[in-house]
Short mmCIF file of C-alpha atoms and ligand atoms in Angstrom, two decimals:
data_model
loop_
_atom_site.label_atom_id
_atom_site.label_comp_id
_atom_site.label_asym_id
_atom_site.label_seq_id
_atom_site.Cartn_x
_atom_site.Cartn_y
_atom_site.Cartn_z
CA MET L 1 8.98 13.57 6.48
CA SER L 2 7.85 17.12 6.40
CA HIS L 3 4.91 18.06 8.56
CA ARG L 4 1.96 20.39 8.78
CA PHE L 5 2.73 22.37 11.95
CA GLY L 6 3.75 25.99 11.61
CA PHE L 7 3.20 29.58 12.67
CA SER L 8 0.52 31.75 11.19
CA LYS L 9 -0.03 35.28 12.55
CA GLY L 10 2.26 34.47 15.47
CA CYS L 11 0.30 31.38 16.55
CA LEU L 12 1.29 27.77 16.19
CA HIS L 13 -1.15 25.90 13.96
CA ALA L 14 -1.77 22.23 13.32
CA GLU L 15 -2.73 22.33 9.65
CA GLU L 16 -5.33 25.14 9.65
CA VAL L 17 -6.29 24.94 13.31
CA SER L 18 -4.84 27.15 16.03
CA VAL L 19 -3.16 25.11 18.74
CA SER L 20 -4.34 27.54 21.47
CA GLU L 21 -7.92 26.93 20.41
CA LEU L 22 -7.38 23.20 20.66
CA ALA L 23 -5.89 23.62 24.12
CA SER L 24 -8.83 25.68 25.35
CA LYS L 25 -11.34 23.23 23.90
CA TYR L 26 -9.69 19.97 24.96
CA GLY L 27 -7.45 21.02 27.88
CA THR L 28 -3.77 20.24 28.51
CA PRO L 29 -1.63 18.22 28.40
CA LEU L 30 -2.86 17.39 24.91
CA TYR L 31 -1.51 15.34 22.04
CA VAL L 32 -2.35 16.90 18.68
CA TYR L 33 -1.87 14.98 15.41
CA SER L 34 -1.90 16.19 11.85
CA GLU L 35 -3.71 13.62 9.75
CA ASN L 36 -2.36 14.96 6.47
CA THR L 37 1.21 14.65 7.74
CA ILE L 38 0.63 10.94 8.28
CA ARG L 39 -0.98 10.60 4.85
CA ASN L 40 1.90 12.44 3.18
CA ASN L 41 4.57 10.38 4.91
CA TYR L 42 2.90 7.14 3.95
CA SER L 43 2.41 8.11 0.32
CA SER L 44 5.93 9.47 0.08
CA LEU L 45 7.32 6.09 1.15
CA ALA L 46 4.91 4.18 -1.10
CA LYS L 47 5.85 6.33 -4.08
CA ASN L 48 9.58 6.10 -3.50
CA ILE L 49 9.62 2.31 -3.36
CA SER L 50 7.34 1.88 -6.37
CA ALA L 51 10.24 0.60 -8.49
CA ILE L 52 9.91 -2.65 -6.54
CA ASP L 53 7.22 -4.88 -8.10
CA ASP L 54 5.83 -6.34 -4.95
CA THR L 55 5.92 -4.53 -1.60
CA MET L 56 4.00 -4.36 1.65
CA ILE L 57 4.37 -1.53 4.14
CA CYS L 58 3.71 -2.80 7.66
CA TYR L 59 3.32 0.20 9.97
CA ALA L 60 4.99 -0.52 13.34
CA VAL L 61 2.07 -0.23 15.76
CA LYS L 62 4.27 0.27 18.81
CA ALA L 63 5.28 3.74 17.56
CA ASN L 64 1.70 4.87 18.08
CA GLY L 65 -1.20 2.46 18.31
CA LEU L 66 -4.08 4.93 18.59
CA LEU L 67 -7.11 3.39 16.89
CA ALA L 68 -7.56 6.55 14.82
CA ILE L 69 -4.02 6.17 13.45
CA LEU L 70 -4.45 2.46 12.76
CA LYS L 71 -7.74 3.06 10.96
CA LEU L 72 -6.12 5.75 8.83
CA MET L 73 -3.18 3.47 8.01
CA ALA L 74 -5.52 0.63 7.06
CA GLU L 75 -7.44 2.99 4.76
CA LEU L 76 -4.18 4.05 3.15
CA GLY L 77 -3.48 0.40 2.38
CA SER L 78 -0.88 -0.25 5.03
CA GLY L 79 -0.24 -3.56 6.73
CA PHE L 80 0.99 -3.70 10.32
CA ASP L 81 3.89 -4.88 12.39
CA VAL L 82 2.55 -5.99 15.78
CA THR L 83 4.59 -6.90 18.85
CA SER L 84 1.87 -8.36 21.06
CA ALA L 85 -1.63 -9.82 21.13
CA GLY L 86 -2.83 -6.42 22.31
CA GLU L 87 -1.41 -4.68 19.27
CA LEU L 88 -2.91 -7.31 16.96
CA GLN L 89 -6.31 -6.80 18.59
CA ARG L 90 -5.98 -3.04 18.22
CA VAL L 91 -5.29 -3.45 14.50
CA LEU L 92 -8.28 -5.75 14.03
CA LYS L 93 -10.54 -3.42 15.98
CA ALA L 94 -9.44 -0.49 13.80
CA GLY L 95 -10.32 -2.40 10.62
CA GLY L 96 -6.89 -3.78 9.72
CA ARG L 97 -6.51 -7.33 8.42
CA ALA L 98 -4.50 -10.07 10.11
CA GLU L 99 -3.22 -11.39 6.79
CA ARG L 100 -1.37 -8.09 6.42
CA CYS L 101 0.25 -8.32 9.88
CA THR L 102 3.73 -9.45 10.80
CA PHE L 103 3.87 -10.70 14.39
CA VAL L 104 7.24 -9.74 15.86
CA GLY L 105 8.82 -9.80 19.33
CA VAL L 106 11.29 -11.88 21.34
CA GLY L 107 8.82 -13.12 23.94
CA LYS L 108 5.58 -14.25 22.35
CA THR L 109 3.53 -16.39 24.73
CA ARG L 110 1.62 -19.52 23.75
CA GLU L 111 -1.64 -17.55 24.00
CA GLU L 112 -0.28 -14.87 21.68
CA ILE L 113 0.86 -17.44 19.15
CA GLU L 114 -2.57 -19.05 19.30
CA LEU L 115 -4.30 -15.75 18.67
CA GLY L 116 -1.98 -14.99 15.75
CA LEU L 117 -2.69 -18.40 14.22
CA ARG L 118 -6.45 -18.24 14.70
CA ARG L 119 -6.60 -14.79 13.15
CA GLY L 120 -4.21 -15.80 10.36
CA VAL L 121 -1.30 -13.38 10.56
CA TYR L 122 0.90 -13.10 7.47
CA THR L 123 3.99 -14.29 9.32
CA PHE L 124 5.54 -14.90 12.71
CA ASN L 125 8.92 -13.21 12.90
CA VAL L 126 10.81 -15.73 14.98
CA GLU L 127 13.56 -14.61 17.34
CA SER L 128 14.74 -17.89 18.88
CA GLU L 129 14.80 -21.61 18.09
CA ASP L 130 12.62 -22.45 21.06
CA GLU L 131 10.00 -20.03 19.85
CA LEU L 132 9.93 -21.75 16.46
CA TRP L 133 9.34 -25.17 18.02
CA LEU L 134 6.61 -23.74 20.23
CA ILE L 135 4.92 -22.23 17.17
CA ASN L 136 5.05 -25.70 15.57
CA ASP L 137 3.42 -27.24 18.66
CA VAL L 138 0.69 -24.65 18.88
CA ALA L 139 0.00 -24.94 15.14
CA ALA L 140 -0.21 -28.74 15.44
CA SER L 141 -2.72 -28.47 18.26
CA LEU L 142 -4.86 -26.16 16.11
CA ARG L 143 -4.30 -28.33 12.99
CA LYS L 144 -2.74 -25.41 11.16
CA ILE L 145 0.46 -24.65 9.30
CA ALA L 146 2.18 -21.57 10.71
CA PRO L 147 4.06 -19.25 8.33
CA PHE L 148 7.35 -18.08 9.80
CA SER L 149 10.31 -15.87 9.03
CA VAL L 150 13.46 -15.73 11.07
CA ARG L 151 14.58 -12.37 12.32
CA VAL L 152 18.26 -12.31 11.53
CA ASN L 153 20.70 -10.41 13.69
CA PRO L 154 23.17 -9.20 11.04
CA ASP L 155 25.63 -7.77 13.61
CA VAL L 156 25.65 -4.31 12.05
CA ASP L 157 26.06 -1.10 14.03
CA ALA L 158 23.05 1.15 13.46
CA LYS L 159 24.93 4.11 15.00
CA THR L 160 22.03 5.18 17.16
CA HIS L 161 21.28 5.39 20.90
CA LYS L 162 22.23 2.22 22.80
CA LYS L 163 18.67 1.60 23.95
CA ILE L 164 17.35 1.48 20.38
CA THR L 165 20.15 -0.46 18.70
CA THR L 166 18.86 -3.93 17.90
CA GLY L 167 21.09 -5.41 15.19
CA LYS L 168 24.35 -5.96 17.04
CA ALA L 169 25.34 -9.47 18.14
CA GLU L 170 25.12 -8.40 21.80
CA ASN L 171 21.46 -7.30 21.49
CA LYS L 172 18.71 -9.71 22.49
CA PHE L 173 17.07 -9.52 19.07
CA GLY L 174 17.11 -11.99 16.22
CA ILE L 175 19.14 -15.09 15.52
CA ASN L 176 22.85 -15.04 14.69
CA TYR L 177 23.47 -14.67 10.99
CA GLU L 178 25.71 -17.76 10.94
CA ARG L 179 23.02 -20.02 12.41
CA VAL L 180 20.12 -19.00 10.22
CA LEU L 181 20.56 -21.36 7.27
CA ASP L 182 20.83 -24.38 9.55
CA LEU L 183 17.68 -23.35 11.34
CA TYR L 184 15.67 -23.26 8.09
CA LYS L 185 17.10 -26.73 7.26
CA LYS L 186 16.12 -28.07 10.64
CA ALA L 187 12.67 -26.47 10.43
CA ALA L 188 12.00 -28.37 7.19
CA SER L 189 11.42 -31.55 9.22
CA TYR L 190 8.70 -29.97 11.37
CA LYS L 191 5.24 -30.51 9.92
CA ASN L 192 3.31 -27.51 11.19
CA ILE L 193 5.60 -24.65 10.23
CA ARG L 194 6.38 -23.32 6.78
CA PRO L 195 9.05 -20.74 5.92
CA ARG L 196 7.55 -17.68 4.30
CA GLY L 197 10.29 -15.07 4.51
CA VAL L 198 13.20 -13.59 6.39
CA GLN L 199 13.47 -10.37 8.35
CA ILE L 200 15.92 -7.81 9.75
CA HIS L 201 15.45 -4.69 11.85
CA ILE L 202 18.70 -3.12 13.02
CA GLY L 203 17.46 -0.32 15.24
CA SER L 204 15.51 2.89 15.47
CA GLN L 205 16.17 6.61 14.89
CA ILE L 206 18.91 5.77 12.41
CA THR L 207 19.96 9.04 10.81
CA GLU L 208 22.14 7.92 7.92
CA THR L 209 21.65 5.41 5.15
CA GLY L 210 25.00 3.63 5.64
CA PRO L 211 23.90 1.09 8.28
CA PHE L 212 20.82 0.10 6.24
CA VAL L 213 22.94 -0.46 3.14
CA ALA L 214 25.56 -2.41 5.10
CA ALA L 215 22.92 -4.67 6.62
CA LEU L 216 21.28 -5.33 3.23
CA GLN L 217 24.60 -6.08 1.57
CA LYS L 218 25.42 -8.55 4.28
CA MET L 219 21.98 -10.16 4.06
CA ILE L 220 21.56 -10.56 0.32
CA PRO L 221 23.66 -13.74 -0.19
CA LEU L 222 21.73 -15.40 2.64
CA VAL L 223 18.40 -14.16 1.29
CA LEU L 224 19.19 -15.67 -2.12
CA GLN L 225 20.00 -19.04 -0.57
CA LEU L 226 16.77 -18.98 1.38
CA ARG L 227 14.86 -18.06 -1.76
CA ASP L 228 16.45 -20.87 -3.79
CA HIS L 229 16.46 -23.63 -1.19
CA HIS L 230 13.60 -22.80 1.14
CA LYS L 231 11.16 -21.06 -1.21
CA ILE L 232 10.73 -17.92 0.84
CA GLU L 233 8.47 -15.30 -0.74
CA PHE L 234 9.45 -12.14 1.14
CA PHE L 235 12.34 -10.19 2.61
CA ASP L 236 11.30 -7.84 5.41
CA ILE L 237 13.88 -5.08 5.76
CA GLY L 238 12.47 -3.59 8.97
CA GLY L 239 12.02 0.02 9.99
CA GLY L 240 14.26 2.43 11.82
CA VAL L 241 14.42 5.47 9.54
CA GLY L 242 15.13 8.42 11.82
CA ILE L 243 13.54 11.85 11.85
CA SER L 244 15.10 15.22 12.47
CA TYR L 245 14.18 16.28 15.99
CA ARG L 246 16.48 19.26 15.88
CA ASP L 247 14.83 21.51 13.36
CA ALA L 248 11.22 20.63 13.86
CA LEU L 249 10.18 24.10 12.74
CA ALA L 250 13.21 24.72 10.54
CA SER L 251 14.45 27.42 12.89
CA SER L 252 17.75 27.47 11.07
CA SER L 253 19.68 29.56 13.61
CA THR L 254 19.24 27.03 16.40
CA SER L 255 19.26 24.00 14.16
CA TRP L 256 21.79 21.41 15.14
CA TRP L 257 21.55 19.81 11.72
CA GLY L 258 22.35 23.10 10.01
CA LYS L 259 20.67 23.08 6.64
CA ASN L 260 19.67 19.52 7.25
CA THR L 261 21.38 18.21 4.14
CA GLN L 262 22.90 15.21 5.90
CA HIS L 263 19.87 13.93 7.65
CA ILE L 264 18.08 10.89 6.34
CA THR L 265 14.63 11.23 4.79
CA LEU L 266 12.22 8.52 3.72
CA GLN L 267 13.00 9.51 0.15
CA LYS L 268 16.79 9.20 0.53
CA TYR L 269 16.34 5.92 2.32
CA ALA L 270 14.06 4.55 -0.39
CA LEU L 271 16.40 5.72 -3.14
CA GLU L 272 19.32 3.85 -1.59
CA VAL L 273 17.65 0.62 -0.58
CA THR L 274 15.36 0.13 -3.58
CA PRO L 275 18.11 -0.78 -6.09
CA LEU L 276 19.53 -3.33 -3.64
CA VAL L 277 16.31 -5.29 -3.23
CA LYS L 278 14.22 -4.77 -6.33
CA ASP L 279 15.67 -7.63 -8.36
CA LEU L 280 15.61 -10.31 -5.67
CA GLY L 281 12.34 -11.67 -7.04
CA LEU L 282 10.81 -11.37 -3.58
CA LYS L 283 8.08 -9.34 -1.96
CA ILE L 284 9.80 -6.60 0.05
CA LEU L 285 8.32 -5.61 3.40
CA PHE L 286 8.96 -2.29 5.15
CA GLU L 287 8.18 -1.69 8.82
CA PRO L 288 8.29 2.07 9.36
CA GLY L 289 7.06 3.51 12.63
CA ARG L 290 8.65 6.78 13.66
CA SER L 291 9.14 8.04 10.10
CA ILE L 292 5.37 7.86 9.53
CA VAL L 293 4.03 9.39 12.77
CA GLY L 294 6.96 11.05 14.59
CA GLN L 295 6.61 14.51 13.04
CA ALA L 296 2.84 14.17 12.87
CA GLY L 297 2.24 14.75 16.58
CA ILE L 298 2.99 17.40 19.21
CA LEU L 299 2.43 17.49 22.95
CA VAL L 300 0.84 20.73 24.11
CA THR L 301 1.42 21.69 27.73
CA GLN L 302 0.65 24.67 29.93
CA VAL L 303 3.27 26.48 31.98
CA LEU L 304 2.37 26.24 35.68
CA TYR L 305 5.22 28.05 37.39
CA ILE L 306 8.54 29.68 36.74
CA LYS L 307 10.89 28.80 39.55
CA HIS L 308 14.23 30.48 40.18
CA ALA L 309 16.63 28.36 42.20
CA GLY L 310 20.09 29.79 42.55
CA ARG L 311 21.30 30.35 39.03
CA LYS L 312 18.83 27.96 37.50
CA VAL L 313 15.42 28.68 36.08
CA TYR L 314 12.85 25.91 35.97
CA THR L 315 9.87 26.15 33.67
CA ILE L 316 7.38 23.83 35.35
CA VAL L 317 4.71 22.53 32.99
CA ASP L 318 1.61 20.35 33.36
CA ALA L 319 2.89 17.48 31.19
CA GLY L 320 5.31 14.99 32.66
CA MET L 321 7.59 12.08 31.88
CA ASN L 322 4.58 9.81 32.21
CA ASP L 323 3.14 11.52 29.11
CA LEU L 324 6.38 11.60 27.09
CA ILE L 325 9.30 9.62 28.41
CA ARG L 326 11.69 9.97 25.48
CA PRO L 327 13.88 12.77 26.90
CA THR L 328 14.74 10.83 30.04
CA LEU L 329 14.70 7.31 28.56
CA TYR L 330 16.72 8.01 25.41
CA GLU L 331 18.33 11.34 26.28
CA ALA L 332 16.23 12.51 23.38
CA TYR L 333 16.03 16.08 22.16
CA HIS L 334 12.63 17.60 21.39
CA GLU L 335 12.23 21.12 20.15
CA ILE L 336 9.99 23.14 22.50
CA VAL L 337 8.27 26.28 21.25
CA PRO L 338 5.88 28.82 22.77
CA VAL L 339 2.50 28.36 21.10
CA LYS L 340 2.16 32.17 20.80
CA LYS L 341 5.14 34.08 19.50
CA GLN L 342 5.90 36.95 21.88
CA ASN L 343 8.64 39.44 21.54
CA ARG L 344 10.59 38.36 24.59
CA LYS L 345 14.25 37.81 25.25
CA THR L 346 15.60 34.31 25.46
CA HIS L 347 17.04 32.69 28.56
CA VAL L 348 18.38 29.32 29.62
CA THR L 349 15.92 27.06 31.41
CA ASP L 350 15.07 23.48 32.29
CA VAL L 351 11.58 22.51 31.19
CA VAL L 352 10.31 20.05 33.78
CA GLY L 353 7.09 18.25 34.68
CA PRO L 354 5.25 17.69 37.97
CA VAL L 355 6.34 14.07 38.48
CA CYS L 356 8.44 13.29 41.56
CA GLU L 357 11.56 12.21 39.67
CA SER L 358 14.66 14.16 38.73
CA GLY L 359 14.36 12.47 35.35
CA ASP L 360 11.09 14.26 34.74
CA TYR L 361 12.19 16.82 32.19
CA PHE L 362 11.62 17.73 28.55
CA ALA L 363 14.74 19.87 28.18
CA GLN L 364 17.75 20.80 30.28
CA GLY L 365 19.75 23.98 29.92
CA ARG L 366 17.66 24.99 26.92
CA GLN L 367 18.01 28.43 25.38
CA MET L 368 14.48 29.55 24.59
CA PRO L 369 12.20 32.60 24.77
CA GLU L 370 10.93 33.47 28.23
CA VAL L 371 7.42 32.30 28.96
CA ARG L 372 4.99 33.02 31.81
CA ALA L 373 2.64 30.95 33.90
CA GLY L 374 -0.55 30.18 32.02
CA GLU L 375 1.09 30.24 28.60
CA LEU L 376 1.35 27.21 26.33
CA LEU L 377 4.36 25.32 25.03
CA ALA L 378 4.45 22.72 22.28
CA VAL L 379 6.85 19.80 22.49
CA MET L 380 7.46 19.05 18.82
CA SER L 381 7.94 15.72 17.02
CA ALA L 382 6.11 13.79 19.72
CA GLY L 383 3.96 11.55 17.51
CA ALA L 384 6.08 8.41 17.88
CA TYR L 385 6.87 6.62 21.14
CA GLY L 386 5.06 9.37 23.04
CA SER L 387 1.46 8.43 23.69
CA SER L 388 2.24 4.73 23.14
CA MET L 389 4.72 4.81 26.04
CA ALA L 390 2.58 6.95 28.35
CA SER L 391 1.84 5.63 31.82
CA ASN L 392 -0.18 6.54 34.88
CA TYR L 393 2.84 7.07 37.11
CA ASN L 394 2.07 9.45 40.01
CA ALA L 395 -1.60 8.59 39.39
CA ARG L 396 -1.69 10.95 36.45
CA PRO L 397 -4.45 10.39 33.91
CA ARG L 398 -3.13 10.11 30.38
CA PRO L 399 -3.72 13.13 28.10
CA ALA L 400 -6.54 13.69 25.64
CA GLU L 401 -5.55 13.21 21.99
CA VAL L 402 -6.97 14.99 18.96
CA PHE L 403 -6.77 14.62 15.20
CA VAL L 404 -6.62 17.64 12.95
CA ALA L 405 -7.32 17.49 9.21
CA GLY L 406 -7.42 20.79 7.36
CA SER L 407 -9.65 23.06 9.39
CA SER L 408 -11.46 20.30 11.27
CA HIS L 409 -10.53 18.59 14.49
CA ARG L 410 -11.89 15.75 16.57
CA LEU L 411 -11.17 14.01 19.84
CA VAL L 412 -9.72 10.54 19.19
CA ARG L 413 -9.00 9.66 22.80
CA LYS L 414 -10.64 11.12 25.87
CA ARG L 415 -8.51 12.37 28.72
CA GLU L 416 -8.47 9.66 31.38
CA SER L 417 -10.47 10.19 34.54
CA PHE L 418 -9.92 9.05 38.10
CA SER L 419 -12.24 6.10 37.52
CA ASP L 420 -10.02 4.96 34.61
CA LEU L 421 -7.07 5.02 37.01
CA VAL L 422 -8.68 2.66 39.52
CA ARG L 423 -10.60 0.45 37.07
CA GLY L 424 -10.11 -3.20 37.92
CA GLU L 425 -8.81 -2.60 41.43
CA THR L 426 -10.40 -4.00 44.57
CA PHE L 427 -9.56 -3.60 48.23
C1 LIG W 501 10.13 -0.85 16.52
C2 LIG W 501 10.21 -1.68 15.32
C3 LIG W 501 10.01 -1.12 14.06
C4 LIG W 501 9.78 0.35 13.84
O1 LIG W 501 10.89 1.12 14.14
P1 LIG W 501 10.91 2.69 13.80
O2 LIG W 501 12.24 3.12 14.23
O3 LIG W 501 9.82 3.32 14.57
O4 LIG W 501 10.70 2.82 12.32
C5 LIG W 501 10.04 -1.96 12.96
N1 LIG W 501 10.27 -3.29 13.10
C6 LIG W 501 10.47 -3.86 14.29
C7 LIG W 501 10.72 -5.31 14.36
C8 LIG W 501 10.45 -3.08 15.43
O5 LIG W 501 10.68 -3.65 16.62
#
């Protein structure tokens, strides 16, 4: 999970392209992605799980569903994990194939199930009994047999932020471990559903391998029973591998992770989980999101004002929580760096946006070099759950987004205009 952003001659570059040049060409706020970072992350995962005979990587579209990213992932051979009809349609539009899609989510509607069936998704990851019976009904009405896999809640603590923990008994996700076998038995008497696999996903931004190993160890006896008695063909072990937000540019002196020896990497993860699953005689599915695109994107923003208020200094920038909500939603840390290195002293500042909310900040009490109005900052590691969670709050158009590969760059999403903001409205 390394990436291709770094300083050259005092200027931040995305691969070989200067970030200031991108900002003057495309404006700010601006999402910039490094295509080769995405390629490298995908191939690193693929390589490190190659000891397993049969695998399918299903990129989690919700991390970042830009068509340009989906097209790239499809070209790399990835499948997809979709959480809605909209995500499935995005994948299909970008050239992905439904038969390489897992359809996940606790609240699929009848219409969504119908679309998934008509397009022929690989599996429906089922999160409640009622959903399974509805899938059977819908399949019967279309004269189809729906492939399903139960998402099991293994009741394992992923040791991550409470809003992205999904594998504890008190979370809304999955079906209790103890009830799973009975559900497969019961499902056997329904004519229009067929078990294809079983799935877990215990959370996101998990920074150690322990919870993954614990969940797999708990699951394996159940998986073997399902394989032997219900002829499942795959075990989907979910996503959730965390990235290091703290040393995005390996600035060791300020790095919270120190030398970063403890932090999980896709490689460490693969090395630990591969031995546990490679001899199950099943196809193993992976659903990485953040670990593929998180470090591959930055949000570039211009400083508008420096405001002194009592003892506090606010650095007011042109990007807001509507563009990147992670700091306020997850109390997430993002490294923020001046795009041009200047020889200035550091100070403590809050980096805030223009949105009328106290929660509209990218950093609070951050020690960083002084910057001036008109200068650019880069919010690092913003490729996952950034653009995909962006909104139009405060009637703010969403940012332009660009792809960089080597020394070339291209717009992959236009900045929204006022007419985009009011499209569909009447009065
Ligand atoms: C969100 C999600 C993922 C991806 O999680 P990351 O932490 O981004 O890797 C995978 N599977 C399911 C079911 C998800 O909901």
